[in-house]
JSON list of C-alpha atoms and ligand atoms in Angstrom, two decimals:
[
{"chain": "A", "resi": 927, "resn": "UNK", "atom": "CA", "xyz": [-4.87, -14.88, -38.00]},
{"chain": "A", "resi": 928, "resn": "UNK", "atom": "CA", "xyz": [-6.21, -13.37, -34.77]},
{"chain": "A", "resi": 929, "resn": "UNK", "atom": "CA", "xyz": [-6.90, -9.70, -34.85]},
{"chain": "A", "resi": 930, "resn": "UNK", "atom": "CA", "xyz": [-7.07, -7.18, -32.11]},
{"chain": "A", "resi": 931, "resn": "UNK", "atom": "CA", "xyz": [-10.59, -6.62, -30.70]},
{"chain": "A", "resi": 932, "resn": "UNK", "atom": "CA", "xyz": [-12.25, -3.33, -31.51]},
{"chain": "A", "resi": 933, "resn": "UNK", "atom": "CA", "xyz": [-11.48, -0.50, -29.13]},
{"chain": "A", "resi": 934, "resn": "UNK", "atom": "CA", "xyz": [-14.29, 1.71, -27.87]},
{"chain": "A", "resi": 935, "resn": "UNK", "atom": "CA", "xyz": [-11.97, 4.45, -26.64]},
{"chain": "A", "resi": 936, "resn": "UNK", "atom": "CA", "xyz": [-12.35, 7.67, -28.60]},
{"chain": "A", "resi": 937, "resn": "UNK", "atom": "CA", "xyz": [-9.08, 8.55, -30.32]},
{"chain": "A", "resi": 938, "resn": "UNK", "atom": "CA", "xyz": [-8.65, 11.83, -28.43]},
{"chain": "A", "resi": 939, "resn": "UNK", "atom": "CA", "xyz": [-8.86, 10.16, -24.98]},
{"chain": "A", "resi": 940, "resn": "UNK", "atom": "CA", "xyz": [-5.72, 8.79, -23.28]},
{"chain": "A", "resi": 941, "resn": "UNK", "atom": "CA", "xyz": [-5.28, 5.02, -22.94]},
{"chain": "A", "resi": 942, "resn": "UNK", "atom": "CA", "xyz": [-5.60, 3.27, -19.60]},
{"chain": "A", "resi": 943, "resn": "UNK", "atom": "CA", "xyz": [-1.81, 2.90, -19.50]},
{"chain": "A", "resi": 944, "resn": "UNK", "atom": "CA", "xyz": [-1.31, 6.63, -19.98]},
{"chain": "A", "resi": 945, "resn": "UNK", "atom": "CA", "xyz": [-3.90, 7.38, -17.27]},
{"chain": "A", "resi": 946, "resn": "UNK", "atom": "CA", "xyz": [-2.17, 4.96, -14.88]},
{"chain": "A", "resi": 947, "resn": "UNK", "atom": "CA", "xyz": [1.23, 6.57, -15.56]},
{"chain": "A", "resi": 948, "resn": "UNK", "atom": "CA", "xyz": [-0.22, 10.02, -14.91]},
{"chain": "A", "resi": 949, "resn": "UNK", "atom": "CA", "xyz": [-1.83, 8.77, -11.69]},
{"chain": "A", "resi": 950, "resn": "UNK", "atom": "CA", "xyz": [1.48, 7.28, -10.50]},
{"chain": "A", "resi": 951, "resn": "UNK", "atom": "CA", "xyz": [3.34, 10.50, -11.38]},
{"chain": "A", "resi": 952, "resn": "UNK", "atom": "CA", "xyz": [0.83, 12.60, -9.37]},
{"chain": "A", "resi": 953, "resn": "UNK", "atom": "CA", "xyz": [1.10, 10.13, -6.49]},
{"chain": "A", "resi": 954, "resn": "UNK", "atom": "CA", "xyz": [4.93, 10.27, -6.53]},
{"chain": "A", "resi": 955, "resn": "UNK", "atom": "CA", "xyz": [4.79, 14.05, -6.53]},
{"chain": "A", "resi": 956, "resn": "UNK", "atom": "CA", "xyz": [2.26, 14.23, -3.68]},
{"chain": "A", "resi": 957, "resn": "UNK", "atom": "CA", "xyz": [4.01, 11.57, -1.57]},
{"chain": "A", "resi": 958, "resn": "UNK", "atom": "CA", "xyz": [7.75, 11.55, -2.39]},
{"chain": "A", "resi": 959, "resn": "UNK", "atom": "CA", "xyz": [8.40, 9.22, 0.56]},
{"chain": "A", "resi": 960, "resn": "UNK", "atom": "CA", "xyz": [6.74, 6.42, -1.43]},
{"chain": "A", "resi": 961, "resn": "UNK", "atom": "CA", "xyz": [10.16, 5.97, -3.08]},
{"chain": "A", "resi": 962, "resn": "UNK", "atom": "CA", "xyz": [11.24, 4.42, 0.25]},
{"chain": "A", "resi": 963, "resn": "UNK", "atom": "CA", "xyz": [9.25, 1.32, -0.73]},
{"chain": "A", "resi": 964, "resn": "UNK", "atom": "CA", "xyz": [11.71, 0.71, -3.57]},
{"chain": "A", "resi": 965, "resn": "UNK", "atom": "CA", "xyz": [14.85, 0.83, -1.41]},
{"chain": "A", "resi": 966, "resn": "UNK", "atom": "CA", "xyz": [16.84, -2.37, -0.75]},
{"chain": "A", "resi": 967, "resn": "UNK", "atom": "CA", "xyz": [16.48, -1.62, 2.97]},
{"chain": "A", "resi": 968, "resn": "UNK", "atom": "CA", "xyz": [12.66, -1.85, 2.74]},
{"chain": "A", "resi": 969, "resn": "UNK", "atom": "CA", "xyz": [12.82, -4.94, 0.53]},
{"chain": "A", "resi": 970, "resn": "UNK", "atom": "CA", "xyz": [15.02, -6.64, 3.17]},
{"chain": "A", "resi": 971, "resn": "UNK", "atom": "CA", "xyz": [12.59, -5.68, 5.96]},
{"chain": "A", "resi": 972, "resn": "UNK", "atom": "CA", "xyz": [9.71, -7.03, 3.90]},
{"chain": "A", "resi": 973, "resn": "UNK", "atom": "CA", "xyz": [11.44, -10.37, 3.33]},
{"chain": "A", "resi": 974, "resn": "UNK", "atom": "CA", "xyz": [12.35, -10.73, 7.01]},
{"chain": "A", "resi": 975, "resn": "UNK", "atom": "CA", "xyz": [8.80, -9.91, 8.18]},
{"chain": "A", "resi": 976, "resn": "UNK", "atom": "CA", "xyz": [7.31, -12.54, 5.85]},
{"chain": "A", "resi": 977, "resn": "UNK", "atom": "CA", "xyz": [9.98, -15.07, 6.84]},
{"chain": "A", "resi": 978, "resn": "UNK", "atom": "CA", "xyz": [9.18, -14.60, 10.53]},
{"chain": "A", "resi": 979, "resn": "UNK", "atom": "CA", "xyz": [5.39, -14.53, 10.12]},
{"chain": "A", "resi": 980, "resn": "UNK", "atom": "CA", "xyz": [4.08, -15.69, 6.73]},
{"chain": "A", "resi": 981, "resn": "UNK", "atom": "CA", "xyz": [0.35, -15.43, 7.55]},
{"chain": "A", "resi": 982, "resn": "UNK", "atom": "CA", "xyz": [-1.91, -12.40, 7.77]},
{"chain": "A", "resi": 983, "resn": "UNK", "atom": "CA", "xyz": [-2.02, -11.46, 11.43]},
{"chain": "A", "resi": 984, "resn": "UNK", "atom": "CA", "xyz": [-5.56, -10.09, 11.37]},
{"chain": "A", "resi": 985, "resn": "UNK", "atom": "CA", "xyz": [-6.99, -13.09, 9.53]},
{"chain": "A", "resi": 986, "resn": "UNK", "atom": "CA", "xyz": [-5.11, -15.41, 11.92]},
{"chain": "A", "resi": 987, "resn": "UNK", "atom": "CA", "xyz": [-6.76, -13.68, 14.89]},
{"chain": "A", "resi": 988, "resn": "UNK", "atom": "CA", "xyz": [-10.10, -14.69, 13.32]},
{"chain": "A", "resi": 989, "resn": "UNK", "atom": "CA", "xyz": [-8.93, -18.27, 12.85]},
{"chain": "A", "resi": 990, "resn": "UNK", "atom": "CA", "xyz": [-8.29, -17.89, 9.11]},
{"chain": "A", "resi": 991, "resn": "UNK", "atom": "CA", "xyz": [-5.11, -19.07, 7.38]},
{"chain": "A", "resi": 992, "resn": "UNK", "atom": "CA", "xyz": [-4.28, -16.47, 4.71]},
{"chain": "A", "resi": 993, "resn": "UNK", "atom": "CA", "xyz": [-0.81, -15.73, 3.35]},
{"chain": "A", "resi": 994, "resn": "UNK", "atom": "CA", "xyz": [0.47, -12.24, 4.10]},
{"chain": "A", "resi": 995, "resn": "UNK", "atom": "CA", "xyz": [1.38, -10.15, 1.06]},
{"chain": "A", "resi": 996, "resn": "UNK", "atom": "CA", "xyz": [1.66, -6.65, 2.56]},
{"chain": "A", "resi": 997, "resn": "UNK", "atom": "CA", "xyz": [3.90, -5.41, 5.38]},
{"chain": "A", "resi": 998, "resn": "UNK", "atom": "CA", "xyz": [1.96, -2.78, 7.31]},
{"chain": "A", "resi": 999, "resn": "UNK", "atom": "CA", "xyz": [3.45, -0.06, 9.48]},
{"chain": "A", "resi": 1000, "resn": "UNK", "atom": "CA", "xyz": [1.65, -0.48, 12.82]},
{"chain": "A", "resi": 1001, "resn": "UNK", "atom": "CA", "xyz": [2.43, 3.13, 13.70]},
{"chain": "A", "resi": 1002, "resn": "UNK", "atom": "CA", "xyz": [1.94, 5.65, 10.94]},
{"chain": "A", "resi": 1003, "resn": "UNK", "atom": "CA", "xyz": [5.25, 7.05, 9.68]},
{"chain": "A", "resi": 1004, "resn": "UNK", "atom": "CA", "xyz": [3.90, 10.17, 7.93]},
{"chain": "A", "resi": 1005, "resn": "UNK", "atom": "CA", "xyz": [6.84, 10.00, 5.51]},
{"chain": "A", "resi": 1006, "resn": "UNK", "atom": "CA", "xyz": [9.46, 10.10, 8.28]},
{"chain": "A", "resi": 1007, "resn": "UNK", "atom": "CA", "xyz": [12.25, 7.76, 7.04]},
{"chain": "A", "resi": 1008, "resn": "UNK", "atom": "CA", "xyz": [13.33, 6.91, 10.60]},
{"chain": "A", "resi": 1009, "resn": "UNK", "atom": "CA", "xyz": [9.83, 5.72, 11.55]},
{"chain": "A", "resi": 1010, "resn": "UNK", "atom": "CA", "xyz": [9.39, 4.15, 8.12]},
{"chain": "A", "resi": 1011, "resn": "UNK", "atom": "CA", "xyz": [12.31, 1.75, 8.62]},
{"chain": "A", "resi": 1012, "resn": "UNK", "atom": "CA", "xyz": [12.02, 1.33, 12.41]},
{"chain": "A", "resi": 1013, "resn": "UNK", "atom": "CA", "xyz": [8.63, -0.35, 12.56]},
{"chain": "A", "resi": 1014, "resn": "UNK", "atom": "CA", "xyz": [6.88, -2.04, 14.26]},
{"chain": "A", "resi": 1015, "resn": "UNK", "atom": "CA", "xyz": [5.47, -3.94, 11.31]},
{"chain": "A", "resi": 1016, "resn": "UNK", "atom": "CA", "xyz": [2.67, -6.45, 10.88]},
{"chain": "A", "resi": 1017, "resn": "UNK", "atom": "CA", "xyz": [2.19, -8.90, 8.00]},
{"chain": "A", "resi": 1018, "resn": "UNK", "atom": "CA", "xyz": [-1.24, -8.59, 6.40]},
{"chain": "A", "resi": 1019, "resn": "UNK", "atom": "CA", "xyz": [-3.12, -9.85, 3.38]},
{"chain": "A", "resi": 1020, "resn": "UNK", "atom": "CA", "xyz": [-4.05, -7.21, 0.83]},
{"chain": "A", "resi": 1021, "resn": "UNK", "atom": "CA", "xyz": [-7.80, -7.22, 1.67]},
{"chain": "A", "resi": 1022, "resn": "UNK", "atom": "CA", "xyz": [-7.03, -6.58, 5.38]},
{"chain": "A", "resi": 1023, "resn": "UNK", "atom": "CA", "xyz": [-4.49, -3.87, 4.53]},
{"chain": "A", "resi": 1024, "resn": "UNK", "atom": "CA", "xyz": [-6.54, -2.11, 1.90]},
{"chain": "A", "resi": 1025, "resn": "UNK", "atom": "CA", "xyz": [-9.79, -2.43, 3.79]},
{"chain": "A", "resi": 1026, "resn": "UNK", "atom": "CA", "xyz": [-9.42, -2.18, 7.56]},
{"chain": "A", "resi": 1027, "resn": "UNK", "atom": "CA", "xyz": [-6.07, -0.44, 7.86]},
{"chain": "A", "resi": 1028, "resn": "UNK", "atom": "CA", "xyz": [-6.64, 2.22, 5.25]},
{"chain": "A", "resi": 1029, "resn": "UNK", "atom": "CA", "xyz": [-10.14, 2.86, 6.65]},
{"chain": "A", "resi": 1030, "resn": "UNK", "atom": "CA", "xyz": [-8.55, 3.38, 10.10]},
{"chain": "A", "resi": 1031, "resn": "UNK", "atom": "CA", "xyz": [-5.93, 5.71, 8.61]},
{"chain": "A", "resi": 1032, "resn": "UNK", "atom": "CA", "xyz": [-8.56, 7.78, 6.82]},
{"chain": "A", "resi": 1033, "resn": "UNK", "atom": "CA", "xyz": [-10.58, 7.96, 10.04]},
{"chain": "A", "resi": 1034, "resn": "UNK", "atom": "CA", "xyz": [-7.46, 9.12, 11.94]},
{"chain": "A", "resi": 1035, "resn": "UNK", "atom": "CA", "xyz": [-6.66, 11.69, 9.28]},
{"chain": "A", "resi": 1036, "resn": "UNK", "atom": "CA", "xyz": [-10.20, 13.05, 9.51]},
{"chain": "A", "resi": 1037, "resn": "UNK", "atom": "CA", "xyz": [-10.31, 13.14, 13.31]},
{"chain": "A", "resi": 1038, "resn": "UNK", "atom": "CA", "xyz": [-6.99, 14.85, 14.05]},
{"chain": "A", "resi": 1039, "resn": "UNK", "atom": "CA", "xyz": [-3.61, 13.72, 15.36]},
{"chain": "A", "resi": 1040, "resn": "UNK", "atom": "CA", "xyz": [-2.49, 10.15, 14.67]},
{"chain": "A", "resi": 1041, "resn": "UNK", "atom": "CA", "xyz": [-3.43, 7.48, 17.16]},
{"chain": "A", "resi": 1042, "resn": "UNK", "atom": "CA", "xyz": [-1.10, 4.56, 17.81]},
{"chain": "A", "resi": 1043, "resn": "UNK", "atom": "CA", "xyz": [-2.65, 1.26, 16.81]},
{"chain": "A", "resi": 1044, "resn": "UNK", "atom": "CA", "xyz": [-1.93, -1.90, 18.66]},
{"chain": "A", "resi": 1045, "resn": "UNK", "atom": "CA", "xyz": [-0.86, -4.76, 16.40]},
{"chain": "A", "resi": 1046, "resn": "UNK", "atom": "CA", "xyz": [-3.47, -7.37, 15.66]},
{"chain": "A", "resi": 1047, "resn": "UNK", "atom": "CA", "xyz": [-6.48, -5.13, 16.27]},
{"chain": "B", "resi": 1989, "resn": "LIG", "atom": "ZN1", "xyz": [-6.07, -10.70, 6.31]}
]
């Protein structure tokens, strides 16, 4: 009968699952607007964006065919529900979103007031 592999986590340290739950709880507390991502309204927007444009826009501009998995807000919403649901949006793959876009957002946050991005750049 298979047995569970040995764990190298000291007994007094929290498990990865506990750490992830704590991280999510801190994140929810710091950014309450993140709950907007769970609303039916956002889910509908997401589906319609992917239906209209199923490929990552940034990859497509480089001649690559990559399915989009993330709907990005082209203009930062800063937690404002009106801007959050109004768009404009762009379909991206996760590497483009997590790499380029978040790097741009961190750069904007460090350099002052938000700058409007043009889609596809
Ligand atoms: Zn991409």
